């Protein structure tokens, strides 16, 4: 698929409580010539297990940086930040920092427009290596977010040490926010944690106006989810931005 250019990046918009686009998350899709569009959950686990995701992850990073560079030439898109999820195996590669540097320099992308998302389990595993790599890339201006925050065993000790820019509230806490008071309590706690450590907080999986309104009341003012748009190809995404300008 990689050799035959069957992989594509789709983009899911990230929106502020003022209904303005502030960025997007880049998501991998496989357009198979015979089977059509293959869902990521059908091939990503196998790619991870076999190690084949390493070259795919490198392609994602380079493609995302190239898109940041393209956006920089348009006033409507030059301030967007693009989030890229990085797998544990990719992040633990000894040359990961060099790969990011090469993707940025090769494309000419502004490093401050790139946001790398890491999972809780990845961050906590080998904390010293995680911090060292984040700090090295932060010197370039790259930002980091913790994805699926609240689903693991995060401790304040870890959060205090990590030079993050953002926490992403997992969609499992958003889906039944209107009916589960415990989830509302968890969301409020995550928002307070974020503020305490000077971090932006974004919620993923926002599908209804009610969820958005409740998140806003709980102090989370940045959103991502199908309420605003499903992940879409680049041309459709850029047309979509007109709704959120």
mmCIF file of N, CA and C in Angstrom, residues 3 15 32 41 43 45 72 74 76 88 100 120 130 160 177 197-198 216 233 244:
data_model
loop_
_atom_site.group_PDB
_atom_site.id
_atom_site.type_symbol
_atom_site.label_atom_id
_atom_site.label_comp_id
_atom_site.label_asym_id
_atom_site.label_seq_id
_atom_site.Cartn_x
_atom_site.Cartn_y
_atom_site.Cartn_z
ATOM 1 N N UNK A 3 4.016 1.473 -1.064
ATOM 2 C CA UNK A 3 4.739 1.533 -2.338
ATOM 3 C C UNK A 3 3.840 1.995 -3.482
ATOM 4 N N UNK A 15 -12.033 22.574 16.827
ATOM 5 C CA UNK A 15 -12.804 23.815 16.853
ATOM 6 C C UNK A 15 -12.837 24.398 18.264
ATOM 7 N N UNK A 32 -7.852 0.993 -0.882
ATOM 8 C CA UNK A 32 -7.437 -0.214 -1.598
ATOM 9 C C UNK A 32 -8.064 -0.226 -2.995
ATOM 10 N N UNK A 41 -8.786 0.356 11.913
ATOM 11 C CA UNK A 41 -8.758 -0.734 12.890
ATOM 12 C C UNK A 41 -8.590 -2.098 12.234
ATOM 13 N N UNK A 43 -6.310 -2.670 9.814
ATOM 14 C CA UNK A 43 -4.926 -2.918 9.398
ATOM 15 C C UNK A 43 -3.868 -2.348 10.341
ATOM 16 N N UNK A 45 -3.495 -2.454 13.739
ATOM 17 C CA UNK A 45 -2.943 -3.373 14.748
ATOM 18 C C UNK A 45 -1.920 -4.344 14.164
ATOM 19 N N UNK A 72 0.887 27.156 5.123
ATOM 20 C CA UNK A 72 1.552 28.394 5.551
ATOM 21 C C UNK A 72 1.442 29.511 4.513
ATOM 22 N N UNK A 74 -1.266 30.344 2.905
ATOM 23 C CA UNK A 74 -2.641 30.846 2.812
ATOM 24 C C UNK A 74 -3.041 31.453 4.154
ATOM 25 N N UNK A 76 -5.772 31.865 5.453
ATOM 26 C CA UNK A 76 -6.885 31.136 6.075
ATOM 27 C C UNK A 76 -6.427 29.892 6.816
ATOM 28 N N UNK A 88 3.884 3.945 19.922
ATOM 29 C CA UNK A 88 4.937 3.689 20.912
ATOM 30 C C UNK A 88 6.215 3.190 20.238
ATOM 31 N N UNK A 100 11.922 13.470 12.978
ATOM 32 C CA UNK A 100 11.075 14.663 13.049
ATOM 33 C C UNK A 100 11.824 15.864 12.483
ATOM 34 N N UNK A 120 -1.015 7.873 27.036
ATOM 35 C CA UNK A 120 -0.577 7.842 28.436
ATOM 36 C C UNK A 120 0.429 6.725 28.683
ATOM 37 N N UNK A 130 11.207 9.585 27.408
ATOM 38 C CA UNK A 130 10.113 10.406 26.897
ATOM 39 C C UNK A 130 10.405 11.884 27.095
ATOM 40 N N UNK A 160 3.584 16.445 36.206
ATOM 41 C CA UNK A 160 4.415 17.577 36.622
ATOM 42 C C UNK A 160 5.733 17.615 35.855
ATOM 43 N N UNK A 177 -21.742 11.876 28.597
ATOM 44 C CA UNK A 177 -21.527 12.984 29.525
ATOM 45 C C UNK A 177 -22.842 13.523 30.090
ATOM 46 N N UNK A 197 -1.485 22.968 35.463
ATOM 47 C CA UNK A 197 -0.175 22.777 34.853
ATOM 48 C C UNK A 197 0.024 23.631 33.594
ATOM 49 N N UNK A 198 -0.899 24.558 33.360
ATOM 50 C CA UNK A 198 -0.756 25.461 32.226
ATOM 51 C C UNK A 198 -0.952 24.795 30.883
ATOM 52 N N UNK A 216 -18.229 22.837 27.528
ATOM 53 C CA UNK A 216 -17.941 24.266 27.664
ATOM 54 C C UNK A 216 -18.232 24.728 29.098
ATOM 55 N N UNK A 233 -10.903 13.997 3.344
ATOM 56 C CA UNK A 233 -9.721 14.282 2.518
ATOM 57 C C UNK A 233 -9.405 15.773 2.525
ATOM 58 N N UNK A 244 -15.845 27.498 9.517
ATOM 59 C CA UNK A 244 -15.259 27.750 10.845
ATOM 60 C C UNK A 244 -14.231 28.864 10.823
#
